[in-house]
mmCIF file of C-alpha atoms and ligand atoms in Angstrom:
data_model
loop_
_atom_site.group_PDB
_atom_site.id
_atom_site.type_symbol
_atom_site.label_atom_id
_atom_site.label_comp_id
_atom_site.label_asym_id
_atom_site.label_seq_id
_atom_site.Cartn_x
_atom_site.Cartn_y
_atom_site.Cartn_z
ATOM 1 C CA UNK A 1 -23.775 28.962 6.440
ATOM 2 C CA UNK A 2 -26.423 27.498 4.064
ATOM 3 C CA UNK A 3 -26.490 24.251 5.652
ATOM 4 C CA UNK A 4 -25.271 25.266 9.908
ATOM 5 C CA UNK A 5 -25.450 21.798 11.806
ATOM 6 C CA UNK A 6 -26.854 20.101 9.062
ATOM 7 C CA UNK A 7 -26.128 16.473 8.486
ATOM 8 C CA UNK A 8 -25.862 15.591 5.104
ATOM 9 C CA UNK A 9 -24.703 12.218 3.556
ATOM 10 C CA UNK A 10 -22.860 12.066 -0.080
ATOM 11 C CA UNK A 11 -22.301 8.904 -1.722
ATOM 12 C CA UNK A 12 -19.602 8.570 -4.599
ATOM 13 C CA UNK A 13 -18.049 11.398 -2.395
ATOM 14 C CA UNK A 14 -14.265 10.781 -2.590
ATOM 15 C CA UNK A 15 -13.941 11.833 -6.397
ATOM 16 C CA UNK A 16 -15.470 14.131 -9.428
ATOM 17 C CA UNK A 17 -18.880 15.540 -8.265
ATOM 18 C CA UNK A 18 -19.977 13.909 -5.279
ATOM 19 C CA UNK A 19 -16.810 15.011 -3.624
ATOM 20 C CA UNK A 20 -17.305 19.094 -5.738
ATOM 21 C CA UNK A 21 -20.494 19.085 -3.295
ATOM 22 C CA UNK A 22 -19.529 16.801 -0.439
ATOM 23 C CA UNK A 23 -17.105 19.883 -0.092
ATOM 24 C CA UNK A 24 -19.441 22.888 -0.302
ATOM 25 C CA UNK A 25 -21.108 21.074 1.908
ATOM 26 C CA UNK A 26 -19.484 21.239 4.708
ATOM 27 C CA UNK A 27 -18.049 24.433 3.729
ATOM 28 C CA UNK A 28 -21.705 25.942 4.379
ATOM 29 C CA UNK A 29 -21.572 24.166 7.778
ATOM 30 C CA UNK A 30 -22.734 20.579 7.206
ATOM 31 C CA UNK A 31 -21.501 17.255 9.291
ATOM 32 C CA UNK A 32 -21.333 15.337 6.343
ATOM 33 C CA UNK A 33 -20.827 10.905 5.626
ATOM 34 C CA UNK A 34 -18.480 11.199 2.725
ATOM 35 C CA UNK A 35 -19.522 7.406 0.819
ATOM 36 C CA UNK A 36 -16.855 5.850 -0.988
ATOM 37 C CA UNK A 37 -16.515 2.286 -3.048
ATOM 38 C CA UNK A 38 -14.634 -0.044 -1.088
ATOM 39 C CA UNK A 39 -11.669 -1.478 -2.371
ATOM 40 C CA UNK A 40 -10.287 1.381 -4.423
ATOM 41 C CA UNK A 41 -6.845 3.020 -2.467
ATOM 42 C CA UNK A 42 -7.196 5.846 -4.017
ATOM 43 C CA UNK A 43 -10.639 6.781 -2.862
ATOM 44 C CA UNK A 44 -9.948 5.781 0.721
ATOM 45 C CA UNK A 45 -6.791 8.369 1.046
ATOM 46 C CA UNK A 46 -9.445 10.409 -0.841
ATOM 47 C CA UNK A 47 -12.501 9.921 2.070
ATOM 48 C CA UNK A 48 -9.471 10.114 4.173
ATOM 49 C CA UNK A 49 -8.749 13.575 4.118
ATOM 50 C CA UNK A 50 -11.816 14.569 2.766
ATOM 51 C CA UNK A 51 -13.126 14.104 6.182
ATOM 52 C CA UNK A 52 -9.731 15.208 8.205
ATOM 53 C CA UNK A 53 -9.590 18.709 6.748
ATOM 54 C CA UNK A 54 -13.543 18.690 6.856
ATOM 55 C CA UNK A 55 -14.811 21.059 10.024
ATOM 56 C CA UNK A 56 -17.657 20.829 11.140
ATOM 57 C CA UNK A 57 -16.741 17.378 12.058
ATOM 58 C CA UNK A 58 -16.842 14.358 8.614
ATOM 59 C CA UNK A 59 -16.980 11.347 8.790
ATOM 60 C CA UNK A 60 -15.969 9.114 5.330
ATOM 61 C CA UNK A 61 -17.757 5.000 5.797
ATOM 62 C CA UNK A 62 -16.881 2.252 2.848
ATOM 63 C CA UNK A 63 -20.117 1.325 0.862
ATOM 64 C CA UNK A 64 -21.063 -0.724 -1.653
ATOM 65 C CA UNK A 65 -23.492 1.236 -3.198
ATOM 66 C CA UNK A 66 -25.602 -2.193 -5.390
ATOM 67 C CA UNK A 67 -25.278 -3.898 -2.214
ATOM 68 C CA UNK A 68 -28.243 -2.895 0.536
ATOM 69 C CA UNK A 69 -26.594 -4.554 4.018
ATOM 70 C CA UNK A 70 -24.269 -2.282 2.941
ATOM 71 C CA UNK A 71 -26.460 0.678 2.894
ATOM 72 C CA UNK A 72 -28.101 0.253 5.990
ATOM 73 C CA UNK A 73 -24.436 -0.430 7.704
ATOM 74 C CA UNK A 74 -23.313 3.326 5.998
ATOM 75 C CA UNK A 75 -26.514 4.631 7.580
ATOM 76 C CA UNK A 76 -26.337 3.521 10.927
ATOM 77 C CA UNK A 77 -22.594 4.815 10.847
ATOM 78 C CA UNK A 78 -23.736 8.244 10.566
ATOM 79 C CA UNK A 79 -26.657 8.051 13.315
ATOM 80 C CA UNK A 80 -23.901 6.527 15.385
ATOM 81 C CA UNK A 81 -21.825 9.133 14.812
ATOM 82 C CA UNK A 82 -24.906 11.888 14.157
ATOM 83 C CA UNK A 83 -27.249 10.853 15.396
ATOM 84 C CA UNK A 84 -30.022 12.237 12.364
ATOM 85 C CA UNK A 85 -29.438 12.744 9.338
ATOM 86 C CA UNK A 86 -31.280 15.361 6.866
ATOM 87 C CA UNK A 87 -29.918 15.420 3.862
ATOM 88 C CA UNK A 88 -29.221 12.507 0.542
ATOM 89 C CA UNK A 89 -27.772 12.767 -2.179
ATOM 90 C CA UNK A 90 -27.319 10.302 -3.977
ATOM 91 C CA UNK A 91 -24.899 10.432 -6.451
ATOM 92 C CA UNK A 92 -22.994 7.829 -6.510
ATOM 93 C CA UNK A 93 -21.970 6.339 -10.145
ATOM 94 C CA UNK A 94 -20.502 3.900 -13.591
ATOM 95 C CA UNK A 95 -20.378 5.262 -17.468
ATOM 96 C CA UNK A 96 -19.142 2.320 -19.168
ATOM 97 C CA UNK A 97 -20.090 1.465 -22.578
ATOM 98 C CA UNK A 98 -20.790 -1.218 -24.437
ATOM 99 C CA UNK A 99 -23.187 -1.691 -27.341
ATOM 100 C CA UNK A 100 -26.947 -2.643 -27.129
ATOM 101 C CA UNK A 101 -25.878 -5.476 -29.567
ATOM 102 C CA UNK A 102 -22.900 -7.148 -27.004
ATOM 103 C CA UNK A 103 -24.760 -5.856 -23.726
ATOM 104 C CA UNK A 104 -24.065 -8.945 -21.389
ATOM 105 C CA UNK A 105 -26.545 -9.415 -18.138
ATOM 106 C CA UNK A 106 -23.831 -8.415 -15.955
ATOM 107 C CA UNK A 107 -22.723 -4.986 -17.180
ATOM 108 C CA UNK A 108 -26.709 -4.197 -16.771
ATOM 109 C CA UNK A 109 -26.764 -5.234 -13.627
ATOM 110 C CA UNK A 110 -24.083 -4.119 -12.656
ATOM 111 C CA UNK A 111 -24.815 -0.621 -13.719
ATOM 112 C CA UNK A 112 -28.117 0.111 -13.214
ATOM 113 C CA UNK A 113 -27.194 -1.655 -9.657
ATOM 114 C CA UNK A 114 -25.324 1.006 -9.189
ATOM 115 C CA UNK A 115 -26.638 3.677 -10.600
ATOM 116 C CA UNK A 116 -30.809 3.313 -9.568
ATOM 117 C CA UNK A 117 -31.330 0.631 -7.167
ATOM 118 C CA UNK A 118 -28.111 1.914 -5.135
ATOM 119 C CA UNK A 119 -29.764 5.547 -5.618
ATOM 120 C CA UNK A 120 -33.693 3.567 -4.219
ATOM 121 C CA UNK A 121 -32.024 1.918 -0.847
ATOM 122 C CA UNK A 122 -29.785 4.684 -0.203
ATOM 123 C CA UNK A 123 -32.903 7.118 -1.198
ATOM 124 C CA UNK A 124 -35.545 4.627 0.834
ATOM 125 C CA UNK A 125 -33.248 4.888 3.973
ATOM 126 C CA UNK A 126 -32.980 8.380 4.359
ATOM 127 C CA UNK A 127 -36.109 8.880 3.449
ATOM 128 C CA UNK A 128 -37.159 6.183 6.526
ATOM 129 C CA UNK A 129 -34.865 8.514 8.926
ATOM 130 C CA UNK A 130 -35.666 11.635 7.988
ATOM 131 C CA UNK A 131 -39.654 10.520 8.518
ATOM 132 C CA UNK A 132 -39.171 9.951 11.455
ATOM 133 C CA UNK A 133 -37.438 12.834 12.532
ATOM 134 C CA UNK A 134 -39.536 14.360 11.245
ATOM 135 C CA UNK A 135 -38.732 17.469 10.421
ATOM 136 C CA UNK A 136 -39.027 16.914 6.251
ATOM 137 C CA UNK A 137 -35.314 16.860 4.797
ATOM 138 C CA UNK A 138 -33.605 16.772 1.486
ATOM 139 C CA UNK A 139 -33.525 14.679 -1.099
ATOM 140 C CA UNK A 140 -30.942 15.098 -3.699
ATOM 141 C CA UNK A 141 -29.891 11.967 -7.140
ATOM 142 C CA UNK A 142 -26.823 12.816 -9.684
ATOM 143 C CA UNK A 143 -29.055 12.066 -13.271
ATOM 144 C CA UNK A 144 -27.850 12.884 -16.118
ATOM 145 C CA UNK A 145 -29.055 15.059 -19.481
ATOM 146 C CA UNK A 146 -29.105 10.873 -20.007
ATOM 147 C CA UNK A 147 -32.278 10.639 -17.961
ATOM 148 C CA UNK A 148 -33.712 12.505 -21.102
ATOM 149 C CA UNK A 149 -31.043 11.858 -24.293
ATOM 150 C CA UNK A 150 -29.800 9.018 -25.803
ATOM 151 C CA UNK A 151 -26.469 8.022 -25.719
ATOM 152 C CA UNK A 152 -25.730 5.344 -28.525
ATOM 153 C CA UNK A 153 -23.420 2.324 -27.256
ATOM 154 C CA UNK A 154 -25.541 3.623 -23.519
ATOM 155 C CA UNK A 155 -28.148 2.165 -23.139
ATOM 156 C CA UNK A 156 -28.183 0.192 -19.596
ATOM 157 C CA UNK A 157 -26.574 4.149 -18.468
ATOM 158 C CA UNK A 158 -29.288 5.375 -20.380
ATOM 159 C CA UNK A 159 -31.878 2.971 -18.338
ATOM 160 C CA UNK A 160 -30.665 3.757 -14.926
ATOM 161 C CA UNK A 161 -30.548 7.842 -16.046
ATOM 162 C CA UNK A 162 -33.608 7.498 -17.517
ATOM 163 C CA UNK A 163 -35.574 4.701 -14.504
ATOM 164 C CA UNK A 164 -33.704 7.817 -12.207
ATOM 165 C CA UNK A 165 -35.990 10.183 -13.777
ATOM 166 C CA UNK A 166 -39.395 8.900 -12.815
ATOM 167 C CA UNK A 167 -38.135 6.614 -9.907
ATOM 168 C CA UNK A 168 -37.407 10.705 -8.175
ATOM 169 C CA UNK A 169 -40.705 11.989 -9.109
ATOM 170 C CA UNK A 170 -42.774 9.333 -7.784
ATOM 171 C CA UNK A 171 -41.272 9.402 -4.432
ATOM 172 C CA UNK A 172 -41.126 13.687 -4.547
ATOM 173 C CA UNK A 173 -45.215 12.647 -4.544
ATOM 174 C CA UNK A 174 -45.085 9.738 -1.664
ATOM 175 C CA UNK A 175 -43.127 12.451 0.046
ATOM 176 C CA UNK A 176 -43.783 15.230 -0.217
ATOM 177 C CA UNK A 177 -46.853 15.055 3.023
ATOM 178 C CA UNK A 178 -43.308 13.596 4.756
ATOM 179 C CA UNK A 179 -42.395 17.983 3.276
ATOM 180 C CA UNK A 180 -38.708 15.980 1.912
ATOM 181 C CA UNK A 181 -37.716 17.802 -0.903
ATOM 182 C CA UNK A 182 -36.625 14.934 -3.214
ATOM 183 C CA UNK A 183 -34.949 16.741 -7.228
ATOM 184 C CA UNK A 184 -32.962 15.653 -9.668
ATOM 185 C CA UNK A 185 -29.644 17.322 -10.789
ATOM 186 C CA UNK A 186 -28.367 16.408 -14.869
ATOM 187 C CA UNK A 187 -25.095 17.298 -15.386
ATOM 188 C CA UNK A 188 -24.033 17.627 -18.917
ATOM 189 C CA UNK A 189 -20.068 17.507 -19.786
ATOM 190 C CA UNK A 190 -18.533 18.333 -16.398
ATOM 191 C CA UNK A 191 -14.610 17.365 -15.029
ATOM 192 C CA UNK A 192 -14.644 14.870 -13.688
ATOM 193 C CA UNK A 193 -12.288 11.104 -13.655
ATOM 194 C CA UNK A 194 -15.619 9.357 -15.395
ATOM 195 C CA UNK A 195 -14.243 11.743 -18.801
ATOM 196 C CA UNK A 196 -10.793 11.482 -18.034
ATOM 197 C CA UNK A 197 -10.805 9.882 -21.360
ATOM 198 C CA UNK A 198 -12.748 11.985 -22.972
ATOM 199 C CA UNK A 199 -10.755 14.922 -22.017
ATOM 200 C CA UNK A 200 -6.819 13.148 -22.398
ATOM 201 C CA UNK A 201 -8.132 12.576 -26.700
ATOM 202 C CA UNK A 202 -8.189 15.991 -28.911
ATOM 203 C CA UNK A 203 -9.667 14.994 -31.102
ATOM 204 C CA UNK A 204 -12.588 13.260 -28.529
ATOM 205 C CA UNK A 205 -12.810 16.818 -26.666
ATOM 206 C CA UNK A 206 -13.867 18.488 -29.614
ATOM 207 C CA UNK A 207 -16.452 16.225 -30.373
ATOM 208 C CA UNK A 208 -17.760 16.817 -27.262
ATOM 209 C CA UNK A 209 -16.963 20.449 -27.003
ATOM 210 C CA UNK A 210 -18.179 20.852 -30.775
ATOM 211 C CA UNK A 211 -21.817 19.801 -28.731
ATOM 212 C CA UNK A 212 -21.529 21.897 -25.791
ATOM 213 C CA UNK A 213 -23.570 25.611 -26.597
ATOM 214 C CA UNK A 214 -21.000 27.427 -23.360
ATOM 215 C CA UNK A 215 -18.017 25.751 -24.991
ATOM 216 C CA UNK A 216 -16.444 23.996 -22.175
ATOM 217 C CA UNK A 217 -17.433 21.297 -20.107
ATOM 218 C CA UNK A 218 -19.038 22.131 -16.633
ATOM 219 C CA UNK A 219 -16.673 21.921 -13.411
ATOM 220 C CA UNK A 220 -18.039 20.303 -10.277
ATOM 221 C CA UNK A 221 -18.396 22.692 -8.139
ATOM 222 C CA UNK A 222 -20.870 24.639 -10.951
ATOM 223 C CA UNK A 223 -22.846 21.443 -9.759
ATOM 224 C CA UNK A 224 -21.926 21.470 -6.053
ATOM 225 C CA UNK A 225 -23.922 25.158 -5.955
ATOM 226 C CA UNK A 226 -26.983 23.678 -7.620
ATOM 227 C CA UNK A 227 -27.034 21.340 -4.852
ATOM 228 C CA UNK A 228 -26.223 23.160 -2.516
ATOM 229 C CA UNK A 229 -29.944 25.003 -2.944
ATOM 230 C CA UNK A 230 -31.622 22.073 -3.337
ATOM 231 C CA UNK A 231 -30.151 21.164 -0.351
ATOM 232 C CA UNK A 232 -30.695 25.095 1.642
ATOM 233 C CA UNK A 233 -34.354 26.192 2.243
ATOM 234 C CA UNK A 234 -34.327 28.012 -0.813
ATOM 235 C CA UNK A 235 -35.251 25.312 -1.797
ATOM 236 C CA UNK A 236 -39.050 24.662 -0.155
ATOM 237 C CA UNK A 237 -41.390 24.000 -2.352
ATOM 238 C CA UNK A 238 -39.100 22.892 -5.512
ATOM 239 C CA UNK A 239 -40.087 19.238 -5.154
ATOM 240 C CA UNK A 240 -40.239 16.968 -8.131
ATOM 241 C CA UNK A 241 -37.365 18.719 -10.739
ATOM 242 C CA UNK A 242 -34.692 17.682 -12.738
ATOM 243 C CA UNK A 243 -32.086 21.108 -12.712
ATOM 244 C CA UNK A 244 -29.987 20.339 -15.177
ATOM 245 C CA UNK A 245 -26.325 21.658 -15.152
ATOM 246 C CA UNK A 246 -25.031 20.834 -18.744
ATOM 247 C CA UNK A 247 -24.551 24.182 -20.659
ATOM 248 C CA UNK A 248 -26.741 24.401 -22.915
ATOM 249 C CA UNK A 249 -26.039 20.645 -24.230
ATOM 250 C CA UNK A 250 -29.294 19.477 -23.954
ATOM 251 C CA UNK A 251 -30.797 21.648 -26.588
ATOM 252 C CA UNK A 252 -28.378 22.096 -28.937
ATOM 253 C CA UNK A 253 -27.959 18.070 -28.604
ATOM 254 C CA UNK A 254 -31.895 17.271 -29.624
ATOM 255 C CA UNK A 255 -31.150 20.227 -32.402
ATOM 256 C CA UNK A 256 -30.547 17.747 -34.845
HETATM 257 P P1 NAD B 301 -16.187 9.894 -10.304
HETATM 258 O O1 NAD B 301 -15.846 8.650 -11.306
HETATM 259 O O2 NAD B 301 -15.423 10.717 -10.576
HETATM 260 O O3 NAD B 301 -17.052 9.908 -9.346
HETATM 261 C C1 NAD B 301 -18.563 7.832 -9.581
HETATM 262 C C2 NAD B 301 -18.114 8.066 -7.893
HETATM 263 O O4 NAD B 301 -19.221 7.100 -7.966
HETATM 264 C C3 NAD B 301 -16.874 7.464 -7.806
HETATM 265 O O5 NAD B 301 -16.683 8.084 -6.906
HETATM 266 C C4 NAD B 301 -17.128 6.146 -7.387
HETATM 267 O O6 NAD B 301 -15.990 5.147 -5.925
HETATM 268 C C5 NAD B 301 -18.351 6.348 -7.072
HETATM 269 N N1 NAD B 301 -18.788 5.065 -6.874
HETATM 270 C C6 NAD B 301 -18.996 3.736 -8.094
HETATM 271 N N2 NAD B 301 -19.531 2.990 -7.910
HETATM 272 C C7 NAD B 301 -19.982 2.862 -6.810
HETATM 273 C C8 NAD B 301 -20.441 2.092 -5.663
HETATM 274 N N3 NAD B 301 -20.769 0.453 -5.711
HETATM 275 N N4 NAD B 301 -20.702 2.308 -3.776
HETATM 276 C C9 NAD B 301 -20.351 3.492 -3.396
HETATM 277 N N5 NAD B 301 -19.544 5.064 -4.691
HETATM 278 C C10 NAD B 301 -19.481 3.739 -5.968
HETATM 279 O O7 NAD B 301 -17.779 10.528 -11.864
HETATM 280 P P2 NAD B 301 -18.474 11.671 -12.019
HETATM 281 O O8 NAD B 301 -18.870 12.207 -13.389
HETATM 282 O O9 NAD B 301 -18.287 12.635 -10.754
HETATM 283 O O10 NAD B 301 -20.152 10.801 -11.746
HETATM 284 C C11 NAD B 301 -21.168 11.705 -10.935
HETATM 285 C C12 NAD B 301 -21.799 11.263 -11.132
HETATM 286 O O11 NAD B 301 -22.188 12.139 -11.569
HETATM 287 C C13 NAD B 301 -22.773 9.877 -11.740
HETATM 288 O O12 NAD B 301 -23.536 9.557 -10.975
HETATM 289 C C14 NAD B 301 -22.547 9.898 -13.162
HETATM 290 O O13 NAD B 301 -23.292 8.972 -13.308
HETATM 291 C C15 NAD B 301 -22.697 11.287 -12.804
HETATM 292 N N6 NAD B 301 -22.659 12.281 -13.986
HETATM 293 C C16 NAD B 301 -21.319 12.789 -14.532
HETATM 294 C C17 NAD B 301 -21.724 13.083 -15.831
HETATM 295 C C18 NAD B 301 -19.983 14.330 -15.396
HETATM 296 O O14 NAD B 301 -19.552 14.346 -16.828
HETATM 297 N N7 NAD B 301 -18.933 14.036 -15.686
HETATM 298 C C19 NAD B 301 -22.119 14.142 -16.587
HETATM 299 C C20 NAD B 301 -24.123 13.871 -16.277
HETATM 300 C C21 NAD B 301 -23.841 12.738 -15.307
#
């Protein structure tokens, strides 16, 4: 049990990568706060089912991570239940397509609001609690290979993930005196609901696979394995780093 009795918050945990991380953390002995986006019966059902099946005790908490007040309430709920917070995984994200010339303020604000502002507020409130506890902590952001490489028609998404890249490095330095490790995981193409349209379209799938040296999509469990490492004592001297989990995609794409 590598996370025995730790308390871990995972945002966007009712599906995909966040779900994989929450399940892995629970299997390793952590109490998990399973955050899900309000307003979706499917996600609420999934989060509640996860909480009911996890041991040790887990809770499902609805909160829109683009809203500070909802994040505050979520952290309060976590502290009321478990009394502390050791690990925060800022994973919630959206990835809608919109060509640059047509990008609206609404689109920009939605993507940056969830992916970057949400990660900022969740990590800030989590870090304040960790500093108060005085025993260090772990903060992990789910970034993307697009914190580094361009993705035409997804300018807002790239801006949000590029922002995470340097925000994480800055926070890592500022929180070093408090022994809080701060790192990014940068997934490549992972088989989650976010990629369902590509997975369901044979032509698009073939195009996507041709860019991945490993020749397949990654699985949420493969991202969760890296998250577990970064959340564990094994990563005690790792901070300010991005871990790519991409089957070599980054190097293939940048090769032409
Ligand atoms: P997903 O759609 O299954 O998960 C995203 C989660 O974020 C969902 O549970 C969704 O409800 C939640 N979410 C969205 N808006 C929210 C909000 N306002 N408040 C709270 N929760 C909200 O897709 P995924 O692939 O598991 O994505 C998880 C993270 O991984 C995202 O940050 C995404 O950008 C990143 N990522 C995914 C891939 C991939 O190939 N799947 C690649 C790189 C990065």
